[in-house]
Amino acid sequence: PWLEVPHTEMDLAANKIMITRSERYTNPSLDYSFLKPYEEDLLFCGTQREWNSFCMSYDLNVRKLNISNFLDLAQAINQCRFHITNQTQAFQLSEGLKVPRMLEICSYAANCIPIGEHAFDYQNQLGMEYAFHALNGTTELFLDKKKKEQETKKAAQ
């Protein structure tokens, strides 16, 4: 870690999966609707417009975290179980803190690289879902689901 933030007694994002996703540097081929079963564990931090867009685009009901400054953002990221983000300033905070993190890579401006343990980047759906399940501890469920999908597809041929 190259960044430290002071501890806070406020519960900003404790044990939550935190999402920050700006309108810039997105990857339009990704579909976050797979998060539906995990809505209770999710927390979105961003502008009202970003939150509305995220929830409406993927039919998700995710609680919004309202903060007033970058220190609160850094403390929330430091408390979360893991952080899902695109190429935003919030990613730089999670990278500096070395919290478990997932980075959505924008294909036309891939200018951020997560480094270290529990750090994932992705440009496609399979990579995103695998990273989520790896950090969430649900990899076996994910692999079983993918195996069943393949078997069903093969049987239909």
Tab-separated table of N, CA and C in Angstrom, residues 3 10 16 54 64 102 117 147-148:
chain	number	residue	atom	x	y	z
A	3	LEU	N	-0.899	4.281	0.260
A	3	LEU	CA	-1.832	5.272	0.777
A	3	LEU	C	-2.390	4.780	2.104
A	10	MET	N	-17.413	5.771	11.761
A	10	MET	CA	-18.612	5.736	10.914
A	10	MET	C	-18.624	4.462	10.082
A	16	LYS	N	-19.479	-4.419	2.823
A	16	LYS	CA	-20.261	-4.245	1.593
A	16	LYS	C	-19.346	-4.362	0.381
A	54	PHE	N	-26.670	3.482	-13.518
A	54	PHE	CA	-26.237	2.118	-13.208
A	54	PHE	C	-27.433	1.240	-12.843
A	64	LYS	N	-27.457	3.672	-2.302
A	64	LYS	CA	-26.490	4.708	-2.664
A	64	LYS	C	-25.821	5.239	-1.406
A	102	MET	N	-11.679	-4.738	-8.394
A	102	MET	CA	-11.955	-5.133	-9.769
A	102	MET	C	-12.001	-3.860	-10.609
A	117	GLU	N	-1.968	-8.501	-5.050
A	117	GLU	CA	-2.893	-9.557	-4.660
A	117	GLU	C	-4.335	-9.040	-4.642
A	147	LYS	N	-20.559	-24.532	-16.172
A	147	LYS	CA	-20.504	-25.913	-16.656
A	147	LYS	C	-21.893	-26.380	-17.086
A	148	LYS	N	-22.904	-26.077	-16.274
A	148	LYS	CA	-24.277	-26.450	-16.620
A	148	LYS	C	-24.744	-25.742	-17.887
